[in-house]
Coordinates of C-alpha atoms (C1' of nucleotides) in Angstrom, one line a residue:
Chain A
X1 CA 1.3 8.8 36.7
X2 CA 1.0 10.0 33.1
X3 CA -1.5 12.7 32.3
X4 CA -3.7 12.6 29.2
X5 CA -3.4 15.3 26.6
X6 CA -6.6 16.7 28.0
X7 CA -5.4 16.8 31.6
X8 CA -2.1 18.5 30.6
X9 CA -3.9 21.3 28.8
X10 CA -6.7 21.7 31.3
X11 CA -4.7 23.9 33.6
X12 CA -3.6 26.3 30.9
X13 CA -7.0 27.8 30.1
X14 CA -9.6 27.2 27.5
X15 CA -7.4 28.4 24.6
X16 CA -4.7 25.9 25.3
X17 CA -7.3 23.2 25.7
X18 CA -8.7 24.1 22.3
X19 CA -5.4 23.9 20.5
X20 CA -4.5 20.7 22.3
X21 CA -7.7 19.0 21.2
X22 CA -7.2 20.3 17.7
X23 CA -3.7 18.8 17.7
X24 CA -5.1 15.5 18.7
X25 CA -7.7 15.7 15.9
X26 CA -5.0 16.8 13.4
X27 CA -2.8 13.9 14.3
X28 CA -5.7 11.5 13.6
X29 CA -6.4 13.2 10.3
X30 CA -2.8 13.1 9.2
X31 CA -2.2 9.5 10.3
X32 CA -5.4 7.8 9.5
X33 CA -7.4 10.1 7.2
X34 CA -10.7 11.9 7.6
X35 CA -12.5 8.6 8.4
X36 CA -10.8 8.6 11.8
X37 CA -12.3 11.9 12.7
X38 CA -15.2 10.7 14.9
X39 CA -16.0 12.6 18.0
X40 CA -15.6 9.5 20.2
X41 CA -12.2 8.7 18.6
X42 CA -10.9 12.2 19.2
X43 CA -12.2 12.4 22.7
X44 CA -10.7 9.0 23.5
X45 CA -7.4 9.9 22.0
X46 CA -7.3 13.1 24.0
X47 CA -8.5 11.4 27.2
X48 CA -11.8 13.2 27.8
X49 CA -15.4 12.8 26.9
X50 CA -17.2 14.1 23.9
X51 CA -19.0 16.7 25.9
X52 CA -15.8 18.8 26.0
X53 CA -15.7 18.8 22.2
X54 CA -19.2 20.0 22.0
X55 CA -18.7 22.9 24.4
X56 CA -15.5 24.0 22.7
X57 CA -16.4 23.5 19.1
X58 CA -20.2 23.4 19.0
X59 CA -20.2 20.1 17.2
X60 CA -18.3 18.1 14.6
X61 CA -18.7 20.8 11.9
X62 CA -17.1 23.3 14.1
X63 CA -14.1 21.1 14.8
X64 CA -13.7 20.2 11.2
X65 CA -13.9 23.8 10.2
X66 CA -11.0 24.5 12.6
X67 CA -9.0 21.8 10.8
X68 CA -10.1 23.2 7.5
X69 CA -8.7 26.6 8.4
X70 CA -5.5 25.0 9.8
X71 CA -5.1 23.3 6.4
X72 CA -5.0 26.6 4.6
X73 CA -2.7 28.1 7.3
X74 CA -0.3 25.3 6.5
X75 CA -0.4 26.3 2.9
X76 CA 0.3 29.9 3.9
X77 CA 3.3 28.8 6.0
X78 CA 4.6 26.9 3.1
X79 CA 4.2 29.9 0.8
X80 CA 6.2 32.0 3.2
X81 CA 9.2 29.9 2.7
X82 CA 9.2 30.6 -1.0
X83 CA 11.5 33.3 -2.3
X84 CA 12.6 34.3 -5.8
X85 CA 13.6 37.8 -6.9
X86 CA 12.3 37.2 -10.5
X87 CA 8.5 37.8 -10.4
X88 CA 7.5 35.1 -12.9
X89 CA 10.0 32.7 -11.2
X90 CA 8.4 33.5 -7.9
X91 CA 4.9 32.7 -9.3
X92 CA 6.3 29.5 -10.7
X93 CA 7.9 28.5 -7.4
X94 CA 4.5 29.1 -5.6
X95 CA 3.0 26.7 -8.0
X96 CA 5.6 24.1 -7.1
X97 CA 5.1 24.8 -3.4
X98 CA 1.4 24.3 -3.8
X99 CA 1.9 20.9 -5.3
X100 CA 4.5 19.9 -2.8
X101 CA 2.4 20.9 0.1
X102 CA -0.7 19.1 -1.3
X103 CA 1.3 15.8 -1.7
X104 CA 3.0 16.2 1.6
X105 CA -0.3 16.9 3.5
X106 CA -2.6 14.7 1.5
X107 CA -5.2 14.2 4.1
X108 CA -5.4 17.9 4.9
X109 CA -5.7 18.6 1.2
X110 CA -8.6 16.1 1.0
X111 CA -10.3 17.9 3.9
X112 CA -10.0 21.2 2.1
X113 CA -11.0 20.3 -1.4
X114 CA -12.7 17.0 -1.3
X115 CA -15.8 16.5 0.9
X116 CA -14.9 13.6 3.1
X117 CA -17.0 14.8 6.0
X118 CA -20.7 14.2 5.0
X119 CA -22.4 17.2 6.4
X120 CA -19.6 19.7 6.5
X121 CA -19.7 22.9 4.5
X122 CA -17.2 25.7 5.4
X123 CA -18.9 28.8 6.7
X124 CA -18.6 32.0 4.6
X125 CA -15.9 33.4 6.9
X126 CA -13.9 30.2 6.6
X127 CA -14.3 30.3 2.9
X128 CA -13.1 33.9 2.8
X129 CA -10.1 33.0 5.1
X130 CA -9.3 30.2 2.7
X131 CA -9.4 32.5 -0.3
X132 CA -7.1 35.0 1.4
X133 CA -4.4 32.3 1.6
X134 CA -4.0 32.8 -2.1
X135 CA -3.4 36.5 -1.9
X136 CA 0.2 35.2 -2.2
X137 CA -0.6 34.3 -5.8
X138 CA -2.3 37.6 -6.4
X139 CA 0.6 39.6 -5.1
X140 CA 2.9 37.5 -7.2
X141 CA 0.8 38.2 -10.3
X142 CA 0.8 41.9 -9.4
X143 CA 4.6 41.9 -9.3
X144 CA 4.6 40.3 -12.7
X145 CA 2.3 43.0 -14.0
X146 CA 4.3 45.8 -12.4
X147 CA 7.4 44.6 -14.1
X148 CA 5.6 44.2 -17.4
X149 CA 6.3 40.5 -17.5
X150 CA 2.7 39.4 -18.1
X151 CA -0.1 40.6 -20.3
X152 CA -2.4 43.1 -18.6
X153 CA -5.6 42.0 -16.9
X154 CA -7.4 41.7 -13.6
X155 CA -4.8 40.4 -11.1
X156 CA -7.4 38.5 -9.1
X157 CA -8.7 36.7 -12.2
X158 CA -5.2 35.8 -13.4
X159 CA -4.3 34.6 -9.9
X160 CA -7.4 32.4 -9.6
X161 CA -6.9 31.0 -13.1
X162 CA -3.3 30.1 -12.1
X163 CA -4.6 28.5 -8.9
X164 CA -7.1 26.6 -10.9
X165 CA -4.5 25.1 -13.2
X166 CA -2.3 23.9 -10.3
X167 CA -5.2 22.7 -8.3
X168 CA -6.6 20.8 -11.3
X169 CA -3.4 18.9 -11.8
X170 CA -3.0 18.1 -8.1
X171 CA -6.6 17.1 -7.7
X172 CA -6.6 14.7 -10.6
X173 CA -3.2 13.4 -9.6
X174 CA -4.4 12.6 -6.1
X175 CA -7.5 10.9 -7.5
X176 CA -5.2 8.6 -9.6
X177 CA -6.4 9.8 -13.0
X178 CA -3.1 11.0 -14.4
X179 CA -0.7 8.7 -16.2
X180 CA 2.4 10.8 -15.6
X181 CA 1.5 13.5 -13.0
X182 CA 4.9 15.3 -13.1
X183 CA 4.7 15.5 -16.9
X184 CA 1.2 16.8 -16.8
X185 CA 2.1 19.3 -14.1
X186 CA 4.9 20.6 -16.3
X187 CA 2.8 20.7 -19.4
X188 CA -0.1 22.5 -17.7
X189 CA 2.1 25.1 -16.1
X190 CA 4.2 25.7 -19.1
X191 CA 1.0 26.0 -21.1
X192 CA 0.6 29.3 -19.2
X193 CA 4.3 30.0 -19.7
X194 CA 3.8 32.1 -22.9
X195 CA 2.5 34.7 -20.5
X196 CA 6.0 35.1 -19.3
X197 CA 9.2 35.9 -21.2
X198 CA 10.8 32.7 -22.3
X199 CA 13.6 31.5 -20.1
X200 CA 12.8 33.9 -17.5
X201 CA 13.2 31.4 -14.7
X202 CA 16.0 28.9 -14.1
X203 CA 13.6 26.0 -13.7
X204 CA 12.2 26.8 -17.1
X205 CA 12.5 23.5 -18.9
X206 CA 14.4 23.2 -22.1
X207 CA 12.5 23.5 -25.3
X208 CA 11.0 20.2 -26.4
X209 CA 10.7 18.7 -22.9
X210 CA 7.3 20.2 -22.5
X211 CA 4.9 19.3 -25.2
X212 CA 2.6 22.2 -24.9
X213 CA 5.2 24.9 -25.6
X214 CA 6.7 25.3 -29.0
Chain B
X1 CA -53.0 -1.5 -6.9
X2 CA -49.8 0.3 -7.6
X3 CA -46.6 -1.7 -7.9
X4 CA -43.4 -0.5 -6.4
X5 CA -40.4 0.1 -8.6
X6 CA -38.9 -3.1 -7.3
X7 CA -42.0 -5.1 -8.0
X8 CA -42.3 -3.8 -11.6
X9 CA -38.7 -4.7 -12.4
X10 CA -38.8 -8.0 -10.5
X11 CA -40.4 -9.9 -13.4
X12 CA -38.0 -8.7 -16.0
X13 CA -34.9 -10.5 -14.7
X14 CA -32.0 -9.5 -12.6
X15 CA -30.5 -7.1 -15.1
X16 CA -33.7 -4.9 -15.2
X17 CA -33.9 -5.1 -11.5
X18 CA -30.3 -3.8 -11.2
X19 CA -30.9 -0.8 -13.5
X20 CA -34.2 0.0 -11.8
X21 CA -32.5 0.2 -8.4
X22 CA -29.7 2.2 -9.9
X23 CA -32.3 4.6 -11.3
X24 CA -33.8 5.0 -7.9
X25 CA -30.4 5.7 -6.4
X26 CA -29.6 8.1 -9.2
X27 CA -32.8 10.0 -8.5
X28 CA -31.9 10.4 -4.9
X29 CA -28.4 11.5 -5.7
X30 CA -29.6 14.1 -8.2
X31 CA -32.5 15.4 -6.1
X32 CA -31.0 15.4 -2.6
X33 CA -27.2 14.9 -3.0
X34 CA -24.9 12.1 -1.9
X35 CA -26.1 12.4 1.7
X36 CA -29.4 10.8 0.7
X37 CA -27.6 7.7 -0.5
X38 CA -28.2 5.4 2.4
X39 CA -29.0 1.8 1.9
X40 CA -32.3 2.1 3.8
X41 CA -33.4 5.2 1.9
X42 CA -32.7 3.6 -1.5
X43 CA -34.4 0.4 -0.5
X44 CA -37.5 2.3 0.9
X45 CA -37.7 4.4 -2.3
X46 CA -37.6 1.3 -4.5
X47 CA -40.0 -0.6 -2.3
X48 CA -37.8 -3.5 -1.2
X49 CA -35.5 -4.3 1.7
X50 CA -31.8 -3.7 1.9
X51 CA -31.0 -7.4 1.4
X52 CA -31.7 -7.0 -2.3
X53 CA -29.1 -4.2 -2.6
X54 CA -26.5 -6.4 -1.0
X55 CA -27.1 -9.4 -3.2
X56 CA -27.1 -7.2 -6.4
X57 CA -24.3 -4.8 -5.6
X58 CA -22.3 -6.5 -2.8
X59 CA -22.6 -3.4 -0.5
X60 CA -22.8 0.3 -0.6
X61 CA -19.4 0.7 -2.3
X62 CA -20.6 -1.5 -5.2
X63 CA -23.7 0.6 -5.6
X64 CA -21.8 3.8 -5.4
X65 CA -19.3 2.5 -7.9
X66 CA -22.1 1.9 -10.4
X67 CA -23.2 5.5 -9.9
X68 CA -19.6 6.6 -10.3
X69 CA -19.4 4.9 -13.7
X70 CA -22.8 6.2 -14.7
X71 CA -21.5 9.7 -14.0
X72 CA -18.7 9.3 -16.4
X73 CA -21.1 7.8 -18.9
X74 CA -23.1 11.0 -18.7
X75 CA -20.0 12.9 -19.5
X76 CA -19.4 10.7 -22.5
X77 CA -22.9 11.2 -23.8
X78 CA -22.5 14.9 -23.4
X79 CA -19.3 14.8 -25.4
X80 CA -21.0 12.9 -28.2
X81 CA -23.2 15.9 -28.8
X82 CA -20.2 18.1 -29.5
X83 CA -19.3 18.7 -33.1
X84 CA -16.8 21.2 -34.6
X85 CA -14.9 20.7 -37.9
X86 CA -12.1 22.9 -36.7
X87 CA -9.8 20.7 -34.5
X88 CA -8.9 23.4 -32.0
X89 CA -12.5 24.6 -32.0
X90 CA -13.6 21.1 -31.2
X91 CA -11.2 20.9 -28.3
X92 CA -12.4 24.2 -27.0
X93 CA -16.1 23.0 -27.3
X94 CA -15.2 19.9 -25.3
X95 CA -13.9 22.1 -22.6
X96 CA -17.2 24.1 -22.6
X97 CA -19.2 20.9 -22.6
X98 CA -17.2 19.6 -19.6
X99 CA -18.1 22.7 -17.6
X100 CA -21.7 22.7 -18.7
X101 CA -22.1 19.1 -17.7
X102 CA -20.4 19.5 -14.4
X103 CA -22.7 22.4 -13.5
X104 CA -25.8 20.7 -14.8
X105 CA -25.1 17.4 -12.9
X106 CA -23.5 18.9 -9.8
X107 CA -24.2 16.0 -7.5
X108 CA -22.8 13.4 -10.0
X109 CA -19.7 15.6 -10.4
X110 CA -19.4 15.6 -6.6
X111 CA -19.6 11.8 -6.5
X112 CA -16.9 11.5 -9.2
X113 CA -14.4 14.0 -7.9
X114 CA -15.1 14.9 -4.3
X115 CA -15.3 12.1 -1.8
X116 CA -18.8 12.4 -0.3
X117 CA -19.1 8.7 0.5
X118 CA -16.7 8.0 3.4
X119 CA -15.4 4.6 2.6
X120 CA -15.7 4.6 -1.1
X121 CA -12.7 4.3 -3.4
X122 CA -13.3 3.4 -7.1
X123 CA -11.8 0.1 -8.1
X124 CA -8.9 0.1 -10.6
X125 CA -11.3 -1.0 -13.4
X126 CA -13.7 1.8 -12.6
X127 CA -10.8 4.3 -12.5
X128 CA -9.7 3.0 -15.9
X129 CA -13.2 3.3 -17.3
X130 CA -13.4 6.8 -16.0
X131 CA -10.1 7.8 -17.7
X132 CA -11.3 6.3 -21.0
X133 CA -14.1 8.9 -20.9
X134 CA -11.5 11.5 -21.8
X135 CA -10.2 9.6 -24.8
X136 CA -12.5 12.2 -26.5
X137 CA -10.0 14.9 -25.4
X138 CA -7.1 12.8 -26.5
X139 CA -8.6 12.2 -29.9
X140 CA -9.3 15.9 -30.2
X141 CA -5.6 16.7 -29.3
X142 CA -4.5 14.1 -31.9
X143 CA -6.5 15.9 -34.5
X144 CA -4.9 19.2 -33.6
X145 CA -1.5 17.5 -33.9
X146 CA -2.3 15.9 -37.2
X147 CA -3.4 19.3 -38.6
X148 CA -0.3 21.0 -37.2
X149 CA -2.4 23.3 -35.1
X150 CA -0.6 22.5 -31.9
X151 CA 3.0 22.1 -30.7
X152 CA 4.1 18.5 -30.8
X153 CA 4.1 16.4 -27.7
X154 CA 2.6 13.3 -26.1
X155 CA -1.1 13.5 -26.9
X156 CA -2.1 11.8 -23.7
X157 CA -0.1 14.3 -21.6
X158 CA -1.5 17.3 -23.5
X159 CA -5.0 15.9 -23.2
X160 CA -4.6 15.3 -19.4
X161 CA -3.2 18.8 -18.9
X162 CA -6.2 20.3 -20.7
X163 CA -8.5 18.2 -18.6
X164 CA -6.6 19.4 -15.5
X165 CA -7.1 23.0 -16.4
X166 CA -10.9 22.7 -17.0
X167 CA -11.4 20.4 -14.0
X168 CA -9.4 22.8 -11.8
X169 CA -11.7 25.8 -12.7
X170 CA -14.9 23.8 -12.3
X171 CA -13.8 22.3 -9.0
X172 CA -12.9 25.6 -7.4
X173 CA -16.0 27.2 -8.9
X174 CA -18.3 24.5 -7.3
X175 CA -16.4 24.9 -4.0
X176 CA -17.2 28.7 -4.1
X177 CA -13.6 29.8 -4.3
X178 CA -13.8 31.9 -7.5
X179 CA -14.9 35.5 -7.6
X180 CA -15.9 35.4 -11.2
X181 CA -16.0 31.8 -12.4
X182 CA -16.8 32.6 -16.1
X183 CA -13.9 35.1 -16.3
X184 CA -11.5 32.6 -14.7
X185 CA -12.7 29.9 -17.0
X186 CA -12.0 32.0 -20.0
X187 CA -8.7 33.2 -18.6
X188 CA -7.5 29.7 -17.9
X189 CA -8.6 28.2 -21.2
X190 CA -7.2 31.1 -23.2
X191 CA -4.0 30.8 -21.2
X192 CA -3.5 27.6 -23.2
X193 CA -4.7 29.3 -26.4
X194 CA -1.3 30.2 -27.6
X195 CA -1.0 26.5 -28.4
X196 CA -3.4 27.2 -31.2
X197 CA -3.3 29.6 -34.1
X198 CA -4.8 32.9 -33.1
X199 CA -8.4 33.3 -34.1
X200 CA -8.7 29.7 -35.1
X201 CA -12.0 29.3 -33.3
X202 CA -15.1 31.6 -33.7
X203 CA -15.5 31.6 -29.9
X204 CA -12.0 32.9 -29.5
X205 CA -12.4 36.1 -27.5
X206 CA -11.4 39.4 -28.8
X207 CA -8.0 40.6 -27.7
X208 CA -8.1 42.4 -24.4
X209 CA -11.2 40.6 -23.0
X210 CA -9.0 37.8 -21.7
X211 CA -6.3 39.1 -19.5
X212 CA -3.9 36.2 -19.8
X213 CA -3.5 36.5 -23.6
X214 CA -1.5 39.4 -25.1
Chain C
dT1 C1' -17.1 26.8 59.2
dA2 C1' -21.2 25.2 56.9
dT3 C1' -24.1 25.8 53.0
dT4 C1' -25.4 27.0 48.7
dA5 C1' -24.7 27.9 43.8
dT6 C1' -22.3 27.6 39.6
dG7 C1' -20.0 25.6 36.0
dA8 C1' -17.6 21.9 33.8
dA9 C1' -17.5 17.2 32.5
dG10 C1' -18.6 12.0 32.5
dT11 C1' -22.5 8.7 31.5
dA12 C1' -25.8 6.9 29.0
dA13 C1' -29.4 7.3 26.0
dC14 C1' -31.7 8.3 21.1
dG15 C1' -32.0 7.9 16.3
dA16 C1' -29.6 6.8 12.1
dT17 C1' -26.1 4.3 9.6
dG18 C1' -23.7 -0.1 7.0
dT19 C1' -23.8 -4.8 7.5
dT20 C1' -25.2 -9.6 8.4
dA21 C1' -27.4 -13.7 10.7
dT22 C1' -31.9 -15.6 11.1
dG23 C1' -36.0 -17.2 9.7
dG24 C1' -40.0 -17.5 6.6
dC25 C1' -42.2 -17.9 2.2
dG26 C1' -43.1 -19.7 -2.3
dG27 C1' -41.9 -22.3 -5.7
dT28 C1' -39.8 -27.2 -7.7
dG29 C1' -38.7 -32.1 -8.0
dA30 C1' -39.4 -36.8 -6.0
Chain D
dT1 C1' -47.3 -35.0 0.2
dC2 C1' -42.9 -33.9 1.4
dA3 C1' -38.3 -32.3 1.2
dC4 C1' -35.4 -28.9 -0.8
dC5 C1' -33.7 -24.5 -2.4
dG6 C1' -33.4 -19.7 -3.6
dC7 C1' -35.0 -15.3 -2.6
dC8 C1' -36.0 -11.8 0.6
dA9 C1' -38.0 -9.3 4.9
dT10 C1' -36.9 -8.8 9.8
dA11 C1' -34.2 -7.9 13.3
dA12 C1' -30.0 -7.6 15.4
dC13 C1' -25.0 -5.6 16.1
dA14 C1' -21.5 -2.1 16.3
dT15 C1' -20.7 2.6 15.3
dC16 C1' -21.8 7.3 14.4
dG17 C1' -23.4 12.5 15.9
dT18 C1' -25.8 14.5 19.4
dT19 C1' -27.9 15.7 23.9
dA20 C1' -30.3 15.2 28.4
dC21 C1' -29.2 13.8 32.9
dT22 C1' -26.2 13.5 36.6
dT23 C1' -22.2 14.2 39.4
dC24 C1' -18.7 16.6 41.3
dA25 C1' -15.3 20.1 42.4
dT26 C1' -14.8 24.8 43.4
dA27 C1' -16.1 29.4 44.9
dA28 C1' -19.2 32.5 47.2
dT29 C1' -21.9 33.6 51.1
dA30 C1' -24.1 33.5 55.7

DNA sequence: TATTATGAAGTAACGATGTTATGGCGGTGA
DNA sequence: TCACCGCCATAACATCGTTACTTCATAATA
């Protein structure tokens, strides 16, 4: 006979059970969107009753918060694959990775930055963990500062403003508001490009292709 | 005896009835957030049954879409109060007005850019009407171009990238991700400032206060 | 071994939600 | 007076998050 996801993980302790149920929920989120995240649906997909979900996660908000944190962890894993020896080029590549990840994991991105679960509000700890994901950006900004490739300033503020620019484009793109998302992405990023030395990065577009930079 | 909102509007034709019910829903949205927007709550607050809401709006999505459009109309009204003879200064002021309006009408902003109503997706027409709200930005960009105060490019793309920057900051600010929202707002906007002639706008910060501009 | 206790988990209920079918009520025309 | 028609309240249905109740397997103890 075939064992349900729940039965397979049951013997491996509570921790494995937790991750197994989270995987089930994650699959529902990715495949069908946040609307599929009902306690009954998740329990049925895993092969158990809703009671287990409540004892392990405390409620729907606890389960959604775990997915919220997982979403930022996926961002972090994506950032870890980015490498560039040139500091501004690295920052640029992180921006690209951000957009790539958001488009690839659209439903996770929605869970993180839209509010598709009516009552859910991330706890202060989850919010802090989310913010720490973007320490990657701050370190990249710091490297730019150390190499004198960027105008001086508070690295945190610069990193968060960079994050805001990339997030703004992606958010409007996903909402369907942008006529030409790729062009707007390039224009918005290169609008910040005067911070860097021109042509510092191989992906730096040729002059004239990006309207915001003279 | 006192008449309910519904009874007062009933005699003035269907159009007045529609706006009266929308006002009721708008009040619930502003006062208690999108979670208060249930068909039963709205009907009870107006003093009628849910049937009327279905005949007038077709369903919850129709009602929410009307509020969605109203949210962008409020943006438009806010933009109309902005005046500045200097083209880049006008664009700058529109950015400020955007943030001011988003913070003042937080729940409307949530309805427009977060997804607090599970099934709701704005129709293509609503999405187009929403985008037209930001023709203000495009016209402002055009004025900058006409006066040679900005590097040449597609006005629509430039306007949408400007919108993205402002929206990105406001969105992360409302989500609680920014350590110092005002500083990040200034940094992000002034990161685009090299498009304009330095000191073109009286609000242009002194050098050194904004880390992103050298 | 027999009995008890403990903890986990399934069942079913409660209130609330969006939606719709049913039925009544008040007008209008014959 | 009677039939008809449009509007609307009522009540039902399925689904949702949540929880009290019950069951059952396992471990500890006499």
